[in-house]
Amino acid sequence: MAMSFAALAGFVVGALAVLFYRNQIEAPSRTAANDGVETGTALPQGVASVLAVLPSSAVVLDAHDRVLRASSAARAFGLVKGERLMAAELLALARQVRRDGEIRESEIDVAGHKFGQETTSFAVRVAPLGSHGQVLVLAEDQTERRRVEAVRRDFVANVSHELKTPVGALSLLAETIQDAADDPEAVTRFAGRMQLETARLNYLVQDLITLSRIQGAEPIPTPGQVSIDEAVNDAVDHCNTRAAARDIALVTGGTSGLRIWGDDELLVTALRNLIDNAVAYSPEHTRVVVSVRPAGDSVEISVSDQGIGIPEEALERIFERFFRVDAARSRATGGTGLGLAIVKHVAAAHAGEVSVWSKEGSGSTFTLRLPAFGGTAVAVPPSIPLEAAK
């Protein structure tokens, strides 16, 4: 991205320099007395046209730091107000370029004026324009690129950490078993621990594969009719063993016979993660309720628990990869920290959304809202096969 901006900026500077040269050769020499225009306050022919088609923010300053031309992007980002360049760093660069004629590049952060951003990061290139003290400033918004890079770095760091824990434990347990080869009881105990760590590693790898497959929010390649009843039953069956071990009842209810257009495997994965999460954060002898209801052109699937709830300050982050409200409890239950991120991306892949209501000490309710098959949420009798329900 940075290299492409530098190449574009170089091309633009070169093109404008050619326009300046042609203008000086072809136009007769004129003095301020003859044309009534102060030297260096007007743009040569063609320069405004070049600046108008640039995707980046572009500003031309005269010899007195007044703005001769500014693109709409430059004004939208707050770089220019009236005839003034508002970014002090850019103004300082422009003055340096005007003094020595050297092209300069830099990166700056500007207080956000667009789309509610707190700050906007720019890659900038400043170059002299002609021989009358005019300066060209090009600024490319790098905020999204920086954010993506930060997310990538965090993801790599988190994956490395999460993988090291079970791999390190397996290595240590293997050495311990080897040393305790003459103690059958110890071997049995440590082998059980190895099975738990292996299962945890397997869940993490599977979740990473699932997340990498769907995180681009791309449309599902081969969508079809999906029975909500079947998806809910499959997800509940998958989670029954873990719930039963803690005497947590899994209850289903609501409207039956509803369908969506999507991918049944992805829907089951999302529901499984929501139910597993509810079980993991619920006290023993409680219940988790999965309910389904029509909502106009959508189908809503809610998973409610009587668990510990989520602090208000954590609600905005719970769908981030590897974010855990209670890290110690999550690791103790074998959680990977990817479940809710997967749910969010599954909802996006279905052109739907996921929301959460929670109160500390009272439990949480996660709701998947997905477009209904046929555009309207209508219950279909179970005797009618999917292919015929059109």
Tab-separated table of C-alpha atoms in Angstrom:
chain	number	residue	atom	x	y	z
A	1	MET	CA	0.000	0.000	0.000
A	2	ALA	CA	2.752	2.461	0.983
A	3	MET	CA	4.804	1.597	-2.113
A	4	SER	CA	1.798	2.043	-4.407
A	5	PHE	CA	1.086	5.453	-2.848
A	6	ALA	CA	4.711	6.507	-3.340
A	7	ALA	CA	4.551	5.414	-6.979
A	8	LEU	CA	1.270	7.288	-7.530
A	9	ALA	CA	2.625	10.361	-5.804
A	10	GLY	CA	5.773	10.248	-7.921
A	11	PHE	CA	3.705	9.998	-11.088
A	12	VAL	CA	1.492	12.909	-10.060
A	13	VAL	CA	4.449	15.113	-9.149
A	14	GLY	CA	6.086	14.273	-12.479
A	15	ALA	CA	2.904	14.967	-14.421
A	16	LEU	CA	2.384	18.297	-12.718
A	17	ALA	CA	6.002	19.259	-13.305
A	18	VAL	CA	5.541	18.571	-17.036
A	19	LEU	CA	2.405	20.714	-17.053
A	20	PHE	CA	4.291	23.529	-15.376
A	21	TYR	CA	7.125	23.276	-17.884
A	22	ARG	CA	4.756	23.271	-20.868
A	23	ASN	CA	2.834	26.216	-19.458
A	24	GLN	CA	6.026	28.286	-19.040
A	25	ILE	CA	7.254	27.441	-22.567
A	26	GLU	CA	3.961	27.946	-24.378
A	27	ALA	CA	2.548	30.936	-22.499
A	28	PRO	CA	4.146	34.363	-23.090
A	29	SER	CA	5.874	35.960	-20.142
A	30	ARG	CA	3.523	38.171	-18.224
A	31	THR	CA	4.177	40.517	-15.364
A	32	ALA	CA	1.956	41.319	-12.462
A	33	ALA	CA	1.344	44.745	-13.936
A	34	ASN	CA	0.076	43.284	-17.206
A	35	ASP	CA	-2.285	40.582	-15.915
A	36	GLY	CA	-3.270	41.849	-12.482
A	37	VAL	CA	-2.365	38.496	-10.853
A	38	GLU	CA	0.359	38.172	-8.232
A	39	THR	CA	3.140	35.783	-9.289
A	40	GLY	CA	2.590	32.312	-7.848
A	41	THR	CA	-1.118	32.727	-6.962
A	42	ALA	CA	-2.665	31.051	-10.030
A	43	LEU	CA	-2.536	27.430	-11.137
A	44	PRO	CA	-1.213	26.646	-14.626
A	45	GLN	CA	-3.564	25.059	-17.152
A	46	GLY	CA	-4.188	21.341	-16.565
A	47	VAL	CA	-3.012	21.212	-12.939
A	48	ALA	CA	-6.534	21.549	-11.503
A	49	SER	CA	-7.747	18.742	-13.796
A	50	VAL	CA	-5.006	16.400	-12.563
A	51	LEU	CA	-5.736	17.169	-8.911
A	52	ALA	CA	-9.477	16.630	-9.414
A	53	VAL	CA	-9.061	12.958	-10.365
A	54	LEU	CA	-6.715	12.015	-7.514
A	55	PRO	CA	-8.203	9.550	-4.982
A	56	SER	CA	-6.002	10.927	-2.184
A	57	SER	CA	-6.191	14.288	-0.458
A	58	ALA	CA	-4.383	16.929	-2.519
A	59	VAL	CA	-3.517	20.509	-1.611
A	60	VAL	CA	-1.581	23.194	-3.494
A	61	LEU	CA	-0.090	26.046	-1.449
A	62	ASP	CA	1.183	29.336	-2.798
A	63	ALA	CA	4.388	31.078	-1.712
A	64	HIS	CA	2.567	32.551	1.304
A	65	ASP	CA	1.104	29.225	2.550
A	66	ARG	CA	-2.356	30.080	1.236
A	67	VAL	CA	-4.375	27.203	-0.208
A	68	LEU	CA	-4.781	27.631	-3.966
A	69	ARG	CA	-6.503	24.305	-4.563
A	70	ALA	CA	-7.739	21.552	-2.232
A	71	SER	CA	-9.548	18.347	-3.092
A	72	SER	CA	-12.864	17.527	-1.466
A	73	ALA	CA	-11.164	14.706	0.457
A	74	ALA	CA	-8.668	17.152	1.986
A	75	ARG	CA	-11.515	19.320	3.243
A	76	ALA	CA	-13.579	16.345	4.451
A	77	PHE	CA	-10.666	15.096	6.563
A	78	GLY	CA	-10.174	18.557	8.069
A	79	LEU	CA	-6.769	19.126	6.511
A	80	VAL	CA	-7.965	22.380	4.928
A	81	LYS	CA	-10.316	25.050	6.200
A	82	GLY	CA	-10.945	28.038	3.958
A	83	GLU	CA	-7.534	29.071	2.611
A	84	ARG	CA	-5.545	27.554	5.473
A	85	LEU	CA	-3.749	24.231	5.843
A	86	MET	CA	-4.783	23.115	9.338
A	87	ALA	CA	-2.195	20.378	10.004
A	88	ALA	CA	0.844	22.058	11.566
A	89	GLU	CA	3.145	19.162	10.637
A	90	LEU	CA	2.155	19.408	6.972
A	91	LEU	CA	2.679	23.148	6.984
A	92	ALA	CA	6.169	22.717	8.442
A	93	LEU	CA	7.011	20.139	5.750
A	94	ALA	CA	5.715	22.446	3.032
A	95	ARG	CA	7.945	25.282	4.251
A	96	GLN	CA	11.004	23.012	4.312
A	97	VAL	CA	10.285	21.854	0.761
A	98	ARG	CA	9.841	25.443	-0.382
A	99	ARG	CA	13.224	26.393	1.114
A	100	ASP	CA	15.410	23.610	-0.309
A	101	GLY	CA	13.308	22.172	-3.168
A	102	GLU	CA	13.636	18.593	-1.830
A	103	ILE	CA	10.673	16.182	-1.967
A	104	ARG	CA	9.753	14.901	1.506
A	105	GLU	CA	7.711	11.957	2.744
A	106	SER	CA	6.320	11.327	6.206
A	107	GLU	CA	3.444	9.881	8.228
A	108	ILE	CA	1.234	12.024	10.433
A	109	ASP	CA	-1.834	11.631	12.648
A	110	VAL	CA	-4.610	14.205	12.455
A	111	ALA	CA	-7.580	14.624	14.784
A	112	GLY	CA	-10.506	12.863	13.125
A	113	HIS	CA	-13.112	14.863	11.201
A	114	LYS	CA	-14.666	12.035	9.215
A	115	PHE	CA	-16.915	9.081	10.099
A	116	GLY	CA	-16.424	9.619	13.832
A	117	GLN	CA	-12.760	8.643	13.826
A	118	GLU	CA	-10.697	9.807	16.803
A	119	THR	CA	-7.567	10.183	14.658
A	120	THR	CA	-6.756	9.684	11.006
A	121	SER	CA	-3.336	8.427	9.921
A	122	PHE	CA	-1.878	9.778	6.682
A	123	ALA	CA	1.084	8.882	4.510
A	124	VAL	CA	2.132	12.215	3.036
A	125	ARG	CA	4.370	13.365	0.203
A	126	VAL	CA	5.256	17.041	-0.257
A	127	ALA	CA	6.929	18.363	-3.416
A	128	PRO	CA	7.818	21.746	-4.966
A	129	LEU	CA	5.590	22.857	-7.825
A	130	GLY	CA	7.164	25.210	-10.338
A	131	SER	CA	9.485	28.091	-9.572
A	132	HIS	CA	7.154	30.509	-7.771
A	133	GLY	CA	7.150	28.910	-4.337
A	134	GLN	CA	4.085	26.751	-4.884
A	135	VAL	CA	4.028	23.405	-3.055
A	136	LEU	CA	1.997	20.241	-3.675
A	137	VAL	CA	0.837	18.182	-0.678
A	138	LEU	CA	-0.532	14.649	-1.185
A	139	ALA	CA	-1.990	12.759	1.798
A	140	GLU	CA	-3.242	9.166	1.675
A	141	ASP	CA	-5.510	7.852	4.439
A	142	GLN	CA	-3.700	4.903	6.074
A	143	THR	CA	-6.024	4.442	9.061
A	144	GLU	CA	-7.682	1.243	7.860
A	145	ARG	CA	-4.371	-0.285	6.761
A	146	ARG	CA	-2.869	0.402	10.191
A	147	ARG	CA	-5.911	-1.076	11.902
A	148	VAL	CA	-5.711	-4.242	9.794
A	149	GLU	CA	-1.997	-4.562	10.513
A	150	ALA	CA	-2.642	-4.162	14.246
A	151	VAL	CA	-5.370	-6.822	14.125
A	152	ARG	CA	-3.036	-9.159	12.236
A	153	ARG	CA	-0.224	-8.656	14.756
A	154	ASP	CA	-2.573	-9.255	17.678
A	155	PHE	CA	-3.999	-12.331	15.989
A	156	VAL	CA	-0.561	-13.863	15.376
A	157	ALA	CA	0.515	-13.095	18.945
A	158	ASN	CA	-2.670	-14.583	20.408
A	159	VAL	CA	-2.525	-17.702	18.254
A	160	SER	CA	1.104	-18.244	19.217
A	161	HIS	CA	0.229	-17.925	22.899
A	162	GLU	CA	-2.832	-20.162	22.694
A	163	LEU	CA	-0.942	-22.872	20.811
A	164	LYS	CA	2.065	-22.787	23.118
A	165	THR	CA	-0.036	-23.599	26.194
A	166	PRO	CA	-1.415	-27.030	25.168
A	167	VAL	CA	1.707	-27.944	23.174
A	168	GLY	CA	3.945	-27.139	26.154
A	169	ALA	CA	1.644	-29.080	28.484
A	170	LEU	CA	1.678	-32.121	26.199
A	171	SER	CA	5.466	-32.059	26.022
A	172	LEU	CA	5.768	-31.846	29.803
A	173	LEU	CA	3.184	-34.593	30.378
A	174	ALA	CA	4.940	-36.878	27.883
A	175	GLU	CA	8.231	-36.460	29.770
A	176	THR	CA	6.464	-37.099	33.080
A	177	ILE	CA	4.876	-40.309	31.789
A	178	GLN	CA	8.249	-41.469	30.549
A	179	ASP	CA	9.784	-40.884	33.990
A	180	ALA	CA	6.844	-42.592	35.703
A	181	ALA	CA	6.784	-45.648	33.453
A	182	ASP	CA	6.903	-47.978	36.487
A	183	ASP	CA	3.895	-46.329	38.149
A	184	PRO	CA	0.687	-47.436	36.345
A	185	GLU	CA	-1.501	-45.130	38.451
A	186	ALA	CA	0.576	-42.058	37.570
A	187	VAL	CA	0.661	-43.051	33.891
A	188	THR	CA	-3.143	-43.323	33.847
A	189	ARG	CA	-3.548	-39.949	35.560
A	190	PHE	CA	-1.131	-38.131	33.267
A	191	ALA	CA	-2.545	-39.839	30.171
A	192	GLY	CA	-5.956	-38.426	31.089
A	193	ARG	CA	-4.438	-34.962	31.308
A	194	MET	CA	-2.870	-35.481	27.884
A	195	GLN	CA	-6.258	-36.317	26.446
A	196	LEU	CA	-7.690	-33.072	27.812
A	197	GLU	CA	-4.836	-30.989	26.371
A	198	THR	CA	-5.114	-32.796	23.042
A	199	ALA	CA	-8.854	-32.073	22.907
A	200	ARG	CA	-8.174	-28.416	23.695
A	201	LEU	CA	-5.582	-28.225	20.924
A	202	ASN	CA	-7.991	-29.905	18.510
A	203	TYR	CA	-10.783	-27.426	19.357
A	204	LEU	CA	-8.416	-24.511	18.818
A	205	VAL	CA	-7.231	-25.775	15.426
A	206	GLN	CA	-10.787	-26.486	14.289
A	207	ASP	CA	-11.977	-23.033	15.401
A	208	LEU	CA	-9.058	-21.375	13.604
A	209	ILE	CA	-9.904	-23.269	10.415
A	210	THR	CA	-13.590	-22.320	10.686
A	211	LEU	CA	-12.791	-18.672	11.407
A	212	SER	CA	-10.319	-18.404	8.517
A	213	ARG	CA	-12.955	-19.838	6.185
A	214	ILE	CA	-15.686	-17.354	7.057
A	215	GLN	CA	-14.037	-14.213	8.430
A	216	GLY	CA	-13.994	-12.441	5.051
A	217	ALA	CA	-17.797	-11.971	5.332
A	218	GLU	CA	-18.074	-13.340	1.807
A	219	PRO	CA	-21.392	-14.812	0.638
A	220	ILE	CA	-21.911	-18.509	1.238
A	221	PRO	CA	-20.781	-20.305	-1.954
A	222	THR	CA	-23.551	-22.935	-2.091
A	223	PRO	CA	-26.491	-21.781	0.071
A	224	GLY	CA	-29.604	-23.874	0.485
A	225	GLN	CA	-32.700	-24.143	2.625
A	226	VAL	CA	-31.822	-24.735	6.264
A	227	SER	CA	-34.299	-26.097	8.801
A	228	ILE	CA	-33.904	-24.168	12.056
A	229	ASP	CA	-35.397	-27.080	14.013
A	230	GLU	CA	-32.773	-29.509	12.693
A	231	ALA	CA	-29.920	-27.048	13.278
A	232	VAL	CA	-31.018	-26.400	16.868
A	233	ASN	CA	-31.427	-30.126	17.589
A	234	ASP	CA	-27.980	-30.926	16.158
A	235	ALA	CA	-26.353	-28.178	18.217
A	236	VAL	CA	-28.142	-29.266	21.412
A	237	ASP	CA	-27.155	-32.925	20.851
A	238	HIS	CA	-23.541	-31.859	20.478
A	239	CYS	CA	-23.610	-29.929	23.771
A	240	ASN	CA	-25.715	-32.354	25.845
A	241	THR	CA	-22.820	-34.316	27.329
A	242	ARG	CA	-21.026	-31.251	28.682
A	243	ALA	CA	-24.295	-29.797	30.018
A	244	ALA	CA	-25.335	-33.061	31.678
A	245	ALA	CA	-21.969	-33.282	33.450
A	246	ARG	CA	-22.875	-30.054	35.289
A	247	ASP	CA	-26.588	-30.820	35.633
A	248	ILE	CA	-27.537	-27.998	33.272
A	249	ALA	CA	-30.772	-28.589	31.351
A	250	LEU	CA	-30.853	-27.632	27.649
A	251	VAL	CA	-34.399	-26.531	26.805
A	252	THR	CA	-35.711	-25.718	23.324
A	253	GLY	CA	-38.884	-23.833	22.467
A	254	GLY	CA	-40.570	-21.277	20.292
A	255	THR	CA	-41.932	-21.542	16.764
A	256	SER	CA	-41.117	-24.689	14.835
A	257	GLY	CA	-40.948	-25.147	11.074
A	258	LEU	CA	-38.985	-21.962	10.308
A	259	ARG	CA	-36.295	-21.942	7.644
A	260	ILE	CA	-33.518	-19.708	6.409
A	261	TRP	CA	-31.416	-19.621	3.236
A	262	GLY	CA	-27.831	-20.430	4.097
A	263	ASP	CA	-25.424	-23.146	5.234
A	264	ASP	CA	-26.641	-25.706	7.772
A	265	GLU	CA	-23.126	-26.652	8.934
A	266	LEU	CA	-22.193	-23.034	9.676
A	267	LEU	CA	-25.472	-22.428	11.502
A	268	VAL	CA	-24.962	-25.499	13.694
A	269	THR	CA	-21.405	-24.311	14.428
A	270	ALA	CA	-22.663	-20.880	15.522
A	271	LEU	CA	-25.405	-22.347	17.719
A	272	ARG	CA	-23.018	-24.890	19.221
A	273	ASN	CA	-20.636	-22.095	20.204
A	274	LEU	CA	-23.431	-20.060	21.780
A	275	ILE	CA	-24.744	-23.035	23.756
A	276	ASP	CA	-21.248	-24.156	24.817
A	277	ASN	CA	-20.552	-20.617	25.995
A	278	ALA	CA	-23.804	-20.512	27.973
A	279	VAL	CA	-23.025	-23.838	29.642
A	280	ALA	CA	-19.448	-22.831	30.475
A	281	TYR	CA	-20.516	-19.615	32.213
A	282	SER	CA	-23.588	-20.976	34.018
A	283	PRO	CA	-23.661	-22.389	37.546
A	284	GLU	CA	-24.628	-26.028	38.069
A	285	HIS	CA	-28.281	-27.080	38.338
A	286	THR	CA	-29.524	-24.270	36.061
A	287	ARG	CA	-30.830	-24.313	32.528
A	288	VAL	CA	-30.015	-22.900	29.091
A	289	VAL	CA	-32.952	-22.054	26.822
A	290	VAL	CA	-32.798	-22.024	23.016
A	291	SER	CA	-35.850	-20.331	21.516
A	292	VAL	CA	-36.872	-19.576	17.930
A	293	ARG	CA	-39.366	-17.011	16.693
A	294	PRO	CA	-40.357	-15.313	13.420
A	295	ALA	CA	-39.501	-11.623	13.091
A	296	GLY	CA	-40.973	-10.325	9.835
A	297	ASP	CA	-38.447	-11.052	7.108
A	298	SER	CA	-36.044	-12.680	9.591
A	299	VAL	CA	-35.799	-15.575	12.002
A	300	GLU	CA	-34.489	-14.950	15.531
A	301	ILE	CA	-32.703	-17.692	17.465
A	302	SER	CA	-31.942	-16.821	21.088
A	303	VAL	CA	-29.736	-18.636	23.585
A	304	SER	CA	-30.389	-17.578	27.188
A	305	ASP	CA	-28.597	-18.648	30.352
A	306	GLN	CA	-28.730	-17.991	34.092
A	307	GLY	CA	-25.010	-17.461	34.340
A	308	ILE	CA	-22.632	-14.867	35.731
A	309	GLY	CA	-23.473	-12.253	33.085
A	310	ILE	CA	-21.132	-9.883	31.259
A	311	PRO	CA	-19.831	-6.558	32.605
A	312	GLU	CA	-21.167	-3.572	30.668
A	313	GLU	CA	-17.678	-2.399	29.729
A	314	ALA	CA	-16.953	-5.784	28.106
A	315	LEU	CA	-20.095	-5.979	25.948
A	316	GLU	CA	-18.507	-4.116	23.032
A	317	ARG	CA	-15.498	-6.475	22.938
A	318	ILE	CA	-16.945	-9.923	23.463
A	319	PHE	CA	-17.061	-10.689	19.729
A	320	GLU	CA	-13.343	-9.990	19.311
A	321	ARG	CA	-11.063	-12.947	18.667
A	322	PHE	CA	-9.477	-14.320	21.867
A	323	PHE	CA	-11.224	-11.804	24.109
A	324	ARG	CA	-12.384	-13.435	27.334
A	325	VAL	CA	-14.483	-11.884	30.091
A	326	ASP	CA	-13.050	-14.418	32.558
A	327	ALA	CA	-9.801	-15.759	31.068
A	328	ALA	CA	-9.101	-18.218	33.905
A	329	ARG	CA	-12.576	-19.742	33.732
A	330	SER	CA	-12.499	-19.942	29.938
A	331	ARG	CA	-9.203	-21.837	29.901
A	332	ALA	CA	-10.392	-24.111	32.712
A	333	THR	CA	-13.420	-25.105	30.638
A	334	GLY	CA	-11.366	-25.584	27.464
A	335	GLY	CA	-12.581	-22.441	25.704
A	336	THR	CA	-10.531	-21.167	22.781
A	337	GLY	CA	-11.673	-17.527	22.861
A	338	LEU	CA	-12.832	-17.798	19.246
A	339	GLY	CA	-16.414	-18.979	19.684
A	340	LEU	CA	-18.192	-15.610	19.653
A	341	ALA	CA	-15.979	-14.322	16.834
A	342	ILE	CA	-17.119	-17.323	14.794
A	343	VAL	CA	-20.761	-16.571	15.641
A	344	LYS	CA	-20.356	-12.972	14.464
A	345	HIS	CA	-18.818	-14.035	11.147
A	346	VAL	CA	-21.433	-16.757	10.578
A	347	ALA	CA	-24.152	-14.136	11.044
A	348	ALA	CA	-22.383	-11.791	8.597
A	349	ALA	CA	-21.995	-14.602	6.050
A	350	HIS	CA	-25.778	-15.066	6.178
A	351	ALA	CA	-26.381	-11.285	5.832
A	352	GLY	CA	-27.637	-11.324	9.407
A	353	GLU	CA	-26.463	-10.082	12.786
A	354	VAL	CA	-25.901	-11.176	16.377
A	355	SER	CA	-26.755	-9.126	19.445
A	356	VAL	CA	-26.407	-9.618	23.187
A	357	TRP	CA	-28.266	-8.618	26.326
A	358	SER	CA	-26.615	-9.254	29.653
A	359	LYS	CA	-26.724	-8.250	33.296
A	360	GLU	CA	-24.124	-9.275	35.819
A	361	GLY	CA	-25.514	-11.924	38.144
A	362	SER	CA	-28.653	-12.421	36.036
A	363	GLY	CA	-27.394	-14.164	32.905
A	364	SER	CA	-27.096	-13.375	29.218
A	365	THR	CA	-29.114	-13.742	26.027
A	366	PHE	CA	-27.451	-13.937	22.620
A	367	THR	CA	-29.741	-13.529	19.607
A	368	LEU	CA	-28.994	-14.514	16.026
A	369	ARG	CA	-31.157	-12.656	13.528
A	370	LEU	CA	-30.998	-14.240	10.061
A	371	PRO	CA	-32.944	-13.559	6.836
A	372	ALA	CA	-35.845	-15.973	6.434
A	373	PHE	CA	-36.116	-18.225	3.410
A	374	GLY	CA	-38.491	-16.708	0.852
A	375	GLY	CA	-38.279	-13.234	2.409
A	376	THR	CA	-40.872	-13.919	5.125
A	377	ALA	CA	-40.594	-16.026	8.267
A	378	VAL	CA	-43.337	-18.610	7.741
A	379	ALA	CA	-43.580	-21.931	9.580
A	380	VAL	CA	-43.586	-24.978	7.295
A	381	PRO	CA	-45.078	-28.271	8.502
A	382	PRO	CA	-42.363	-30.903	9.155
A	383	SER	CA	-44.065	-33.288	6.719
A	384	ILE	CA	-43.031	-31.042	3.809
A	385	PRO	CA	-39.419	-31.698	2.720
A	386	LEU	CA	-37.005	-28.813	2.306
A	387	GLU	CA	-36.923	-29.057	-1.485
A	388	ALA	CA	-40.714	-28.773	-1.683
A	389	ALA	CA	-41.042	-25.788	0.635
A	390	LYS	CA	-40.838	-23.120	-2.036
